[in-house]
């Protein structure tokens, strides 16, 4: 049970691997004995070591050891980073601050959990990005927008909850190096508007303090029209002096109670949420107004760029939702104040299984930027279908934007290397809930774990992260490691094969976003079209179409603009392509669609068969939950295969060369 409910921190018994000898005595040098982070770190060490190796540790302070672990403060180490080195029986962990020390301790526990020897160990890690953040879309009634793992554990029936699970959550989060968390949905409606009032501040403070003890800054999502909803001025105009005065007072009250609050996340002028546009003001006017007020308290305003016209006419071929973030934000580059960070979704549309990278990332050259990805599997299988997302996040980080002569990848931009700034970050809409195993499907735990590890250390490969997670959360048994690793590493490609082809996206059941509905969004207002006719499909975003491809720097703009040089996996995102067009594989587009959809289902069957052989080798609850999810995934994959293939057969009239069953 523990293994099922504690994720990768279950601390179940492990092989010694010669590690016991280091663990009997641990001495801290130079750290404040009273600090809560230090106390939490010691507790973690004690339970971890006792659970995994049945060793009782003695903790001392300022003692020079002859054998054991020395945890030493060294101001030369990068902030939040750590070095671990073993020499002649002494294992030294050095860090310049408490977060680094805590992360180093989790790294030691990770090694033990993975049954790696600590002898001769040498590890040095430092954070890839200053803000490494989970965004929760939890509502105060306990529901979670796009949540697939049960209900919220932060809010129950409009109350804020702080309990043992909150503490366990902090442990999991800190253990992977996350240092900031937004606890409520970006769609701030009803009671969530009141989180900044006396009704909730005490409880939010309790949670903020608990988080602080694990080096995590708590942030709140804010309703931009809170002035109106909380009985202030009947306006949310960011340049109205009455509105500014109201916010000064409100933010003052909040920080008087919660001085360690990180700041606010704002979704404005987006999908029905209010914002500065309503008052003829710019996004910068809105963000800067809040940022100036919060600045004396050391707070940060994170401002989302998910601003687009969601009332589009499907007959209109000129308006392109993909253009929106860039068009709405690029003009004000340089106008945003220092403590504003623009949070930008990885793609120009909305978390599809395949999208190009948003040209706004790096398009902005004078503005703090934070990359937003979605770990919650809204469009990637609802944590029913397995879809390990870290390979996709790696692709995003490695994308070369050409925004500068050097340091021009997305990883460079969000680490601060490109612009030399410190307010940058990497955020994920996270996939947890109150399900016992945290993530619904246990295999989705790899994404919960993996995002944090990747944000902390962007050099890790997707395989390394997956293997770390499997060993800690499932087992060190080689067969388990190899088989689960293979399943995870192939899962995104498989999901992509049986759902939407070559970057076109969507074709999902409207609103629910699980299961196929090829025309579900085709004649809607959401701007998400495939434009299929009897000759071909795809959206022309070249200079002859919507011109979206021109939002990139060269040579990317030219590469995407031409059908010949456009990466094939994004062909239908950028071009309207005939079904008879020959791809690099030598297959026509239509045959590619048929083949990949058959392959996708076969691959799910192969994954299931491989998983079935692990009965008895992984924890019973995990085995059962994952098996159930696989059964549903297979049904989903078949439905996608048959609906997509049949749809395009009927549109094109072109038969499958292999004469397989297409209805
Ligand atoms: C929180 C998509 C989702 C919405 C989500 C929105 C956003 O449109 O379907 O549920 O709202 O993105 O990112 O704000």
CSV table of N, CA and C in Angstrom, one decimal, residues 347-495:
chain,number,residue,atom,x,y,z
A,347,UNK,N,3.1,25.7,-27.2
A,347,UNK,CA,2.7,25.8,-28.6
A,347,UNK,C,1.8,26.9,-28.8
A,348,UNK,N,1.5,27.3,-30.1
A,348,UNK,CA,0.6,28.4,-30.3
A,348,UNK,C,-0.9,28.1,-30.2
A,349,UNK,N,-1.2,26.8,-30.0
A,349,UNK,CA,-2.6,26.5,-29.9
A,349,UNK,C,-3.0,26.1,-28.5
A,350,UNK,N,-2.8,24.9,-28.1
A,350,UNK,CA,-3.2,24.5,-26.7
A,350,UNK,C,-2.9,23.1,-26.4
A,351,UNK,N,-1.6,22.8,-26.1
A,351,UNK,CA,-1.2,21.6,-25.5
A,351,UNK,C,-1.6,20.3,-26.3
A,352,UNK,N,-1.5,20.4,-27.6
A,352,UNK,CA,-1.8,19.2,-28.4
A,352,UNK,C,-0.6,18.3,-28.4
A,353,UNK,N,-0.8,17.0,-28.8
A,353,UNK,CA,0.3,16.0,-28.7
A,353,UNK,C,1.5,16.5,-29.6
A,354,UNK,N,1.2,17.3,-30.6
A,354,UNK,CA,2.3,17.8,-31.5
A,354,UNK,C,2.0,19.2,-31.9
A,355,UNK,N,2.8,20.1,-31.6
A,355,UNK,CA,2.6,21.5,-32.1
A,355,UNK,C,4.0,22.1,-32.3
A,356,UNK,N,4.1,23.1,-33.2
A,356,UNK,CA,5.4,23.8,-33.2
A,356,UNK,C,5.6,24.6,-31.9
A,357,UNK,N,6.8,25.1,-31.7
A,357,UNK,CA,7.1,25.9,-30.5
A,357,UNK,C,6.5,27.3,-30.7
A,358,UNK,N,5.9,27.8,-29.7
A,358,UNK,CA,5.4,29.2,-29.8
A,358,UNK,C,6.5,30.2,-30.2
A,359,UNK,N,6.2,30.9,-31.3
A,359,UNK,CA,7.2,31.9,-31.8
A,359,UNK,C,7.4,33.1,-30.8
A,360,UNK,N,6.5,33.2,-29.8
A,360,UNK,CA,6.6,34.3,-28.9
A,360,UNK,C,7.8,34.0,-27.9
A,361,UNK,N,8.1,32.7,-27.7
A,361,UNK,CA,9.2,32.4,-26.9
A,361,UNK,C,10.5,32.7,-27.7
A,362,UNK,N,11.2,33.7,-27.2
A,362,UNK,CA,12.4,34.2,-28.0
A,362,UNK,C,12.0,35.3,-29.0
A,363,UNK,N,10.7,35.3,-29.4
A,363,UNK,CA,10.3,36.5,-30.2
A,363,UNK,C,10.4,37.7,-29.3
A,364,UNK,N,10.1,37.5,-28.0
A,364,UNK,CA,10.3,38.6,-27.1
A,364,UNK,C,11.8,38.7,-26.7
A,365,UNK,N,12.3,39.9,-26.8
A,365,UNK,CA,13.8,40.0,-26.6
A,365,UNK,C,14.1,40.9,-25.4
A,366,UNK,N,13.0,41.5,-24.8
A,366,UNK,CA,13.3,42.3,-23.6
A,366,UNK,C,12.4,42.0,-22.5
A,367,UNK,N,11.8,40.8,-22.5
A,367,UNK,CA,10.8,40.5,-21.5
A,367,UNK,C,11.1,39.2,-20.8
A,368,UNK,N,10.8,39.2,-19.5
A,368,UNK,CA,10.9,37.9,-18.8
A,368,UNK,C,9.9,36.9,-19.3
A,369,UNK,N,10.4,35.6,-19.5
A,369,UNK,CA,9.5,34.6,-20.0
A,369,UNK,C,9.5,33.3,-19.2
A,370,UNK,N,8.4,32.7,-19.1
A,370,UNK,CA,8.2,31.4,-18.5
A,370,UNK,C,7.5,30.5,-19.4
A,371,UNK,N,8.1,29.3,-19.6
A,371,UNK,CA,7.4,28.3,-20.5
A,371,UNK,C,6.4,27.6,-19.7
A,372,UNK,N,5.2,27.4,-20.3
A,372,UNK,CA,4.1,26.6,-19.7
A,372,UNK,C,3.8,25.4,-20.5
A,373,UNK,N,3.9,24.2,-19.9
A,373,UNK,CA,3.6,23.0,-20.5
A,373,UNK,C,2.4,22.3,-19.7
A,374,UNK,N,1.8,21.3,-20.2
A,374,UNK,CA,0.7,20.6,-19.5
A,374,UNK,C,1.0,19.2,-19.2
A,375,UNK,N,1.2,18.9,-18.0
A,375,UNK,CA,1.5,17.5,-17.5
A,375,UNK,C,0.1,16.8,-17.3
A,376,UNK,N,-0.9,17.6,-16.9
A,376,UNK,CA,-2.2,17.0,-16.8
A,376,UNK,C,-2.6,16.6,-18.3
A,377,UNK,N,-3.1,15.4,-18.5
A,377,UNK,CA,-3.2,14.9,-19.9
A,377,UNK,C,-4.5,15.3,-20.5
A,378,UNK,N,-4.8,16.6,-20.6
A,378,UNK,CA,-6.0,17.0,-21.2
A,378,UNK,C,-6.2,16.5,-22.7
A,379,UNK,N,-5.2,16.7,-23.5
A,379,UNK,CA,-5.3,16.3,-24.9
A,379,UNK,C,-4.4,15.0,-25.1
A,380,UNK,N,-3.9,14.5,-24.1
A,380,UNK,CA,-3.0,13.3,-24.4
A,380,UNK,C,-3.4,12.1,-23.6
A,381,UNK,N,-4.7,11.9,-23.4
A,381,UNK,CA,-5.2,10.7,-22.9
A,381,UNK,C,-5.8,10.6,-21.5
A,382,UNK,N,-6.0,11.8,-20.9
A,382,UNK,CA,-6.6,11.8,-19.6
A,382,UNK,C,-6.1,10.9,-18.5
A,383,UNK,N,-4.8,10.6,-18.6
A,383,UNK,CA,-4.2,9.7,-17.6
A,383,UNK,C,-5.0,8.3,-17.6
A,384,UNK,N,-5.7,8.0,-18.7
A,384,UNK,CA,-6.1,6.7,-19.0
A,384,UNK,C,-5.1,6.1,-19.9
A,385,UNK,N,-4.9,6.8,-21.0
A,385,UNK,CA,-3.8,6.3,-22.0
A,385,UNK,C,-2.5,6.7,-21.5
A,386,UNK,N,-1.5,5.9,-21.6
A,386,UNK,CA,-0.2,6.2,-21.1
A,386,UNK,C,0.5,7.1,-22.2
A,387,UNK,N,1.0,8.2,-21.7
A,387,UNK,CA,1.7,9.2,-22.6
A,387,UNK,C,2.8,9.9,-21.7
A,388,UNK,N,4.0,9.4,-21.8
A,388,UNK,CA,5.1,9.9,-21.1
A,388,UNK,C,5.6,11.2,-21.8
A,389,UNK,N,5.5,12.3,-21.2
A,389,UNK,CA,5.6,13.6,-21.9
A,389,UNK,C,7.0,14.2,-21.9
A,390,UNK,N,7.9,13.6,-21.1
A,390,UNK,CA,9.2,14.2,-21.0
A,390,UNK,C,10.0,14.3,-22.3
A,391,UNK,N,9.9,13.3,-23.2
A,391,UNK,CA,10.5,13.5,-24.5
A,391,UNK,C,10.0,14.7,-25.2
A,392,UNK,N,8.8,14.9,-25.2
A,392,UNK,CA,8.2,16.1,-25.8
A,392,UNK,C,8.8,17.4,-25.2
A,393,UNK,N,8.8,17.4,-23.9
A,393,UNK,CA,9.4,18.6,-23.2
A,393,UNK,C,10.9,18.8,-23.5
A,394,UNK,N,11.6,17.7,-23.7
A,394,UNK,CA,13.0,17.9,-24.1
A,394,UNK,C,13.1,18.5,-25.5
A,395,UNK,N,12.2,18.1,-26.4
A,395,UNK,CA,12.2,18.6,-27.8
A,395,UNK,C,12.0,20.1,-27.7
A,396,UNK,N,11.0,20.5,-26.8
A,396,UNK,CA,10.7,22.0,-26.7
A,396,UNK,C,11.9,22.7,-26.2
A,397,UNK,N,12.6,22.2,-25.2
A,397,UNK,CA,13.7,22.9,-24.6
A,397,UNK,C,14.9,23.0,-25.6
A,398,UNK,N,15.0,22.0,-26.4
A,398,UNK,CA,16.2,22.0,-27.3
A,398,UNK,C,15.9,22.8,-28.6
A,399,UNK,N,14.7,23.3,-28.8
A,399,UNK,CA,14.4,24.0,-30.0
A,399,UNK,C,15.2,25.3,-30.2
A,400,UNK,N,15.8,25.4,-31.3
A,400,UNK,CA,16.7,26.6,-31.6
A,400,UNK,C,15.8,27.7,-32.2
A,401,UNK,N,15.7,28.8,-31.5
A,401,UNK,CA,14.8,29.9,-32.0
A,401,UNK,C,15.5,30.8,-33.0
A,402,UNK,N,16.8,30.9,-32.9
A,402,UNK,CA,17.6,31.9,-33.6
A,402,UNK,C,17.3,33.4,-33.2
A,403,UNK,N,16.9,33.5,-31.9
A,403,UNK,CA,16.6,34.8,-31.4
A,403,UNK,C,17.9,35.6,-31.0
A,404,UNK,N,19.1,34.8,-31.0
A,404,UNK,CA,20.3,35.5,-30.6
A,404,UNK,C,21.4,34.7,-31.3
A,405,UNK,N,22.6,35.3,-31.3
A,405,UNK,CA,23.8,34.6,-31.9
A,405,UNK,C,24.1,33.3,-31.2
A,406,UNK,N,24.0,33.4,-29.9
A,406,UNK,CA,24.3,32.1,-29.1
A,406,UNK,C,23.2,32.1,-28.0
A,407,UNK,N,23.2,31.0,-27.3
A,407,UNK,CA,22.2,30.8,-26.2
A,407,UNK,C,20.8,31.2,-26.7
A,408,UNK,N,20.3,30.5,-27.7
A,408,UNK,CA,19.1,30.8,-28.3
A,408,UNK,C,18.0,29.7,-28.3
A,409,UNK,N,18.3,28.7,-27.5
A,409,UNK,CA,17.3,27.6,-27.4
A,409,UNK,C,16.2,28.0,-26.3
A,410,UNK,N,15.1,27.3,-26.3
A,410,UNK,CA,14.1,27.6,-25.3
A,410,UNK,C,14.7,27.4,-23.9
A,411,UNK,N,15.5,26.4,-23.7
A,411,UNK,CA,16.2,26.2,-22.4
A,411,UNK,C,17.0,27.4,-22.1
A,412,UNK,N,17.7,28.0,-23.0
A,412,UNK,CA,18.5,29.2,-22.7
A,412,UNK,C,17.6,30.3,-22.3
A,413,UNK,N,16.5,30.5,-23.0
A,413,UNK,CA,15.6,31.6,-22.7
A,413,UNK,C,15.1,31.5,-21.3
A,414,UNK,N,14.6,30.3,-20.9
A,414,UNK,CA,14.0,30.2,-19.6
A,414,UNK,C,15.0,29.9,-18.5
A,415,UNK,N,16.2,29.8,-18.8
A,415,UNK,CA,17.2,29.7,-17.7
A,415,UNK,C,17.8,31.1,-17.4
A,416,UNK,N,17.5,32.1,-18.3
A,416,UNK,CA,18.1,33.4,-18.2
A,416,UNK,C,19.4,33.6,-18.9
A,417,UNK,N,19.9,32.6,-19.6
A,417,UNK,CA,21.1,32.7,-20.3
A,417,UNK,C,21.0,33.7,-21.5
A,418,UNK,N,19.9,33.7,-22.2
A,418,UNK,CA,19.7,34.5,-23.4
A,418,UNK,C,19.7,36.0,-23.0
A,419,UNK,N,18.9,36.4,-22.1
A,419,UNK,CA,18.8,37.8,-21.8
A,419,UNK,C,19.5,38.2,-20.5
A,420,UNK,N,20.1,37.3,-19.8
A,420,UNK,CA,20.8,37.7,-18.6
A,420,UNK,C,19.8,38.1,-17.5
A,421,UNK,N,18.6,37.5,-17.5
A,421,UNK,CA,17.6,37.9,-16.5
A,421,UNK,C,17.4,36.8,-15.4
A,422,UNK,N,16.8,37.2,-14.3
A,422,UNK,CA,16.7,36.2,-13.2
A,422,UNK,C,15.2,35.8,-13.0
A,423,UNK,N,14.3,36.6,-13.5
A,423,UNK,CA,12.9,36.2,-13.4
A,423,UNK,C,12.4,35.5,-14.6
A,424,UNK,N,12.8,34.2,-14.7
A,424,UNK,CA,12.4,33.3,-15.8
A,424,UNK,C,11.9,32.0,-15.2
A,425,UNK,N,11.3,31.2,-15.9
A,425,UNK,CA,10.9,29.9,-15.3
A,425,UNK,C,10.3,28.9,-16.3
A,426,UNK,N,9.9,27.8,-15.6
A,426,UNK,CA,9.4,26.6,-16.4
A,426,UNK,C,8.2,26.2,-15.5
A,427,UNK,N,7.0,26.2,-16.1
A,427,UNK,CA,5.8,25.9,-15.3
A,427,UNK,C,5.0,24.7,-16.0
A,428,UNK,N,4.4,23.9,-15.2
A,428,UNK,CA,3.6,22.8,-15.7
A,428,UNK,C,2.2,22.8,-15.0
A,429,UNK,N,1.2,22.7,-15.9
A,429,UNK,CA,-0.1,22.4,-15.3
A,429,UNK,C,-0.1,21.0,-14.9
A,430,UNK,N,-0.2,20.7,-13.6
A,430,UNK,CA,0.2,19.4,-13.0
A,430,UNK,C,-1.0,18.5,-12.9
A,431,UNK,N,-0.7,17.2,-12.7
A,431,UNK,CA,-1.7,16.1,-13.0
A,431,UNK,C,-2.1,15.4,-11.7
A,432,UNK,N,-2.0,16.1,-10.5
A,432,UNK,CA,-2.3,15.4,-9.3
A,432,UNK,C,-3.8,15.6,-8.8
A,433,UNK,N,-4.2,14.7,-7.9
A,433,UNK,CA,-5.5,14.9,-7.3
A,433,UNK,C,-5.5,14.0,-6.1
A,434,UNK,N,-6.7,13.8,-5.5
A,434,UNK,CA,-6.7,13.1,-4.2
A,434,UNK,C,-6.8,11.5,-4.4
A,435,UNK,N,-6.7,11.0,-5.6
A,435,UNK,CA,-6.5,9.6,-5.8
A,435,UNK,C,-5.4,9.1,-5.0
A,436,UNK,N,-5.5,7.9,-4.5
A,436,UNK,CA,-4.5,7.4,-3.5
A,436,UNK,C,-3.1,7.5,-4.1
A,437,UNK,N,-3.0,7.1,-5.4
A,437,UNK,CA,-1.7,7.1,-6.1
A,437,UNK,C,-1.3,8.5,-6.7
A,438,UNK,N,-2.1,9.5,-6.4
A,438,UNK,CA,-1.8,10.9,-6.8
A,438,UNK,C,-2.1,11.2,-8.2
A,439,UNK,N,-2.0,10.3,-9.2
A,439,UNK,CA,-2.1,10.7,-10.6
A,439,UNK,C,-3.0,9.8,-11.4
A,440,UNK,N,-3.9,9.1,-10.7
A,440,UNK,CA,-4.9,8.3,-11.4
A,440,UNK,C,-4.2,7.0,-12.0
A,441,UNK,N,-3.7,7.2,-13.1
A,441,UNK,CA,-2.8,6.1,-13.7
A,441,UNK,C,-1.4,6.2,-13.0
A,442,UNK,N,-1.0,5.1,-12.5
A,442,UNK,CA,0.3,5.1,-11.8
A,442,UNK,C,1.4,5.5,-12.8
A,443,UNK,N,1.3,5.1,-14.1
A,443,UNK,CA,2.3,5.5,-15.1
A,443,UNK,C,2.4,7.0,-15.3
A,444,UNK,N,1.3,7.7,-15.0
A,444,UNK,CA,1.3,9.2,-15.1
A,444,UNK,C,2.2,9.8,-14.0
A,445,UNK,N,2.5,9.0,-13.0
A,445,UNK,CA,3.5,9.5,-12.0
A,445,UNK,C,4.8,9.9,-12.6
A,446,UNK,N,5.2,9.2,-13.7
A,446,UNK,CA,6.5,9.5,-14.4
A,446,UNK,C,6.5,11.0,-14.8
A,447,UNK,N,5.3,11.5,-15.2
A,447,UNK,CA,5.2,12.9,-15.7
A,447,UNK,C,5.3,13.9,-14.5
A,448,UNK,N,4.6,13.5,-13.4
A,448,UNK,CA,4.6,14.3,-12.2
A,448,UNK,C,6.1,14.4,-11.7
A,449,UNK,N,6.7,13.3,-11.6
A,449,UNK,CA,8.1,13.3,-11.2
A,449,UNK,C,9.0,14.0,-12.2
A,450,UNK,N,8.8,13.6,-13.5
A,450,UNK,CA,9.7,14.0,-14.5
A,450,UNK,C,9.8,15.4,-14.8
A,451,UNK,N,8.6,16.1,-14.7
A,451,UNK,CA,8.7,17.5,-15.0
A,451,UNK,C,9.6,18.3,-14.0
A,452,UNK,N,9.5,17.9,-12.7
A,452,UNK,CA,10.3,18.6,-11.7
A,452,UNK,C,11.8,18.3,-12.0
A,453,UNK,N,12.1,17.0,-12.2
A,453,UNK,CA,13.5,16.7,-12.4
A,453,UNK,C,14.1,17.4,-13.7
A,454,UNK,N,13.3,17.5,-14.7
A,454,UNK,CA,13.7,18.1,-15.9
A,454,UNK,C,13.9,19.7,-15.7
A,455,UNK,N,12.9,20.3,-15.0
A,455,UNK,CA,13.0,21.7,-14.8
A,455,UNK,C,14.3,22.0,-13.9
A,456,UNK,N,14.6,21.1,-13.0
A,456,UNK,CA,15.8,21.3,-12.2
A,456,UNK,C,17.1,21.0,-12.9
A,457,UNK,N,17.1,20.0,-13.7
A,457,UNK,CA,18.3,19.6,-14.5
A,457,UNK,C,17.9,19.3,-15.9
A,458,UNK,N,18.0,20.3,-16.7
A,458,UNK,CA,17.6,20.2,-18.1
A,458,UNK,C,18.5,19.3,-19.0
A,459,UNK,N,19.6,19.0,-18.4
A,459,UNK,CA,20.6,18.1,-19.2
A,459,UNK,C,20.2,16.6,-19.1
A,460,UNK,N,19.4,16.3,-18.1
A,460,UNK,CA,19.0,14.9,-18.0
A,460,UNK,C,18.2,14.5,-19.2
A,461,UNK,N,18.4,13.2,-19.6
A,461,UNK,CA,17.6,12.7,-20.8
A,461,UNK,C,16.3,12.2,-20.3
A,462,UNK,N,15.4,12.1,-21.2
A,462,UNK,CA,14.1,11.5,-20.9
A,462,UNK,C,14.2,10.1,-20.3
A,463,UNK,N,15.1,9.3,-20.9
A,463,UNK,CA,15.4,8.0,-20.4
A,463,UNK,C,15.9,8.0,-19.0
A,464,UNK,N,16.9,8.8,-18.7
A,464,UNK,CA,17.4,8.9,-17.4
A,464,UNK,C,16.3,9.2,-16.3
A,465,UNK,N,15.5,10.1,-16.7
A,465,UNK,CA,14.5,10.5,-15.7
A,465,UNK,C,13.5,9.4,-15.5
A,466,UNK,N,13.1,8.7,-16.6
A,466,UNK,CA,12.2,7.6,-16.5
A,466,UNK,C,12.7,6.5,-15.7
A,467,UNK,N,14.0,6.2,-15.9
A,467,UNK,CA,14.6,5.1,-15.2
A,467,UNK,C,14.7,5.4,-13.7
A,468,UNK,N,15.1,6.7,-13.4
A,468,UNK,CA,15.1,7.1,-11.9
A,468,UNK,C,13.7,6.8,-11.3
A,469,UNK,N,12.7,7.3,-12.0
A,469,UNK,CA,11.4,7.2,-11.5
A,469,UNK,C,10.9,5.7,-11.3
A,470,UNK,N,11.2,4.9,-12.3
A,470,UNK,CA,10.7,3.5,-12.3
A,470,UNK,C,11.4,2.8,-11.1
A,471,UNK,N,12.7,3.0,-10.9
A,471,UNK,CA,13.4,2.4,-9.8
A,471,UNK,C,12.9,2.8,-8.5
A,472,UNK,N,12.6,4.1,-8.3
A,472,UNK,CA,12.1,4.5,-7.0
A,472,UNK,C,10.6,4.2,-6.8
A,473,UNK,N,9.8,4.3,-7.8
A,473,UNK,CA,8.4,4.2,-7.6
A,473,UNK,C,7.9,2.8,-7.8
A,474,UNK,N,8.6,2.0,-8.6
A,474,UNK,CA,8.1,0.6,-8.9
A,474,UNK,C,9.1,-0.4,-8.3
A,475,UNK,N,10.3,-0.5,-8.9
A,475,UNK,CA,11.2,-1.6,-8.5
A,475,UNK,C,12.5,-1.4,-9.2
A,476,UNK,N,13.6,-2.0,-8.5
A,476,UNK,CA,14.9,-2.0,-9.2
A,476,UNK,C,15.1,-3.3,-10.0
A,477,UNK,N,14.1,-4.2,-10.0
A,477,UNK,CA,14.1,-5.4,-10.8
A,477,UNK,C,14.4,-5.1,-12.3
A,478,UNK,N,15.4,-5.7,-12.8
A,478,UNK,CA,15.8,-5.3,-14.2
A,478,UNK,C,14.7,-5.5,-15.2
A,479,UNK,N,14.0,-6.5,-15.0
A,479,UNK,CA,12.9,-6.8,-16.0
A,479,UNK,C,11.9,-5.7,-15.9
A,480,UNK,N,11.5,-5.3,-14.7
A,480,UNK,CA,10.6,-4.2,-14.6
A,480,UNK,C,11.1,-2.9,-15.2
A,481,UNK,N,12.4,-2.6,-14.8
A,481,UNK,CA,13.0,-1.3,-15.3
A,481,UNK,C,12.9,-1.3,-16.9
A,482,UNK,N,13.4,-2.4,-17.5
A,482,UNK,CA,13.5,-2.4,-18.9
A,482,UNK,C,12.1,-2.3,-19.6
A,483,UNK,N,11.2,-3.1,-19.1
A,483,UNK,CA,9.9,-3.1,-19.8
A,483,UNK,C,9.1,-1.8,-19.6
A,484,UNK,N,9.1,-1.3,-18.4
A,484,UNK,CA,8.4,-0.1,-18.2
A,484,UNK,C,9.0,1.1,-18.9
A,485,UNK,N,10.4,1.1,-18.9
A,485,UNK,CA,11.1,2.1,-19.7
A,485,UNK,C,10.7,2.1,-21.1
A,486,UNK,N,10.6,0.9,-21.7
A,486,UNK,CA,10.2,0.8,-23.1
A,486,UNK,C,8.8,1.3,-23.3
A,487,UNK,N,7.9,0.9,-22.4
A,487,UNK,CA,6.5,1.4,-22.6
A,487,UNK,C,6.5,2.9,-22.5
A,488,UNK,N,7.2,3.5,-21.5
A,488,UNK,CA,7.1,5.0,-21.4
A,488,UNK,C,7.7,5.7,-22.6
A,489,UNK,N,8.9,5.2,-23.0
A,489,UNK,CA,9.6,5.9,-24.0
A,489,UNK,C,8.9,5.9,-25.4
A,490,UNK,N,8.1,4.8,-25.6
A,490,UNK,CA,7.4,4.7,-26.9
A,490,UNK,C,6.0,5.3,-26.8
A,491,UNK,N,5.5,5.7,-25.6
A,491,UNK,CA,4.1,6.0,-25.4
A,491,UNK,C,3.6,7.2,-26.2
A,492,UNK,N,4.4,8.2,-26.2
A,492,UNK,CA,3.9,9.5,-26.9
A,492,UNK,C,3.8,9.2,-28.4
A,493,UNK,N,4.8,8.6,-29.0
A,493,UNK,CA,4.7,8.3,-30.4
A,493,UNK,C,3.5,7.4,-30.7
A,494,UNK,N,3.2,6.5,-29.9
A,494,UNK,CA,2.1,5.6,-30.1
A,494,UNK,C,0.8,6.4,-30.0
A,495,UNK,N,0.7,7.2,-29.0
A,495,UNK,CA,-0.5,8.0,-28.8
A,495,UNK,C,-0.8,8.9,-30.0
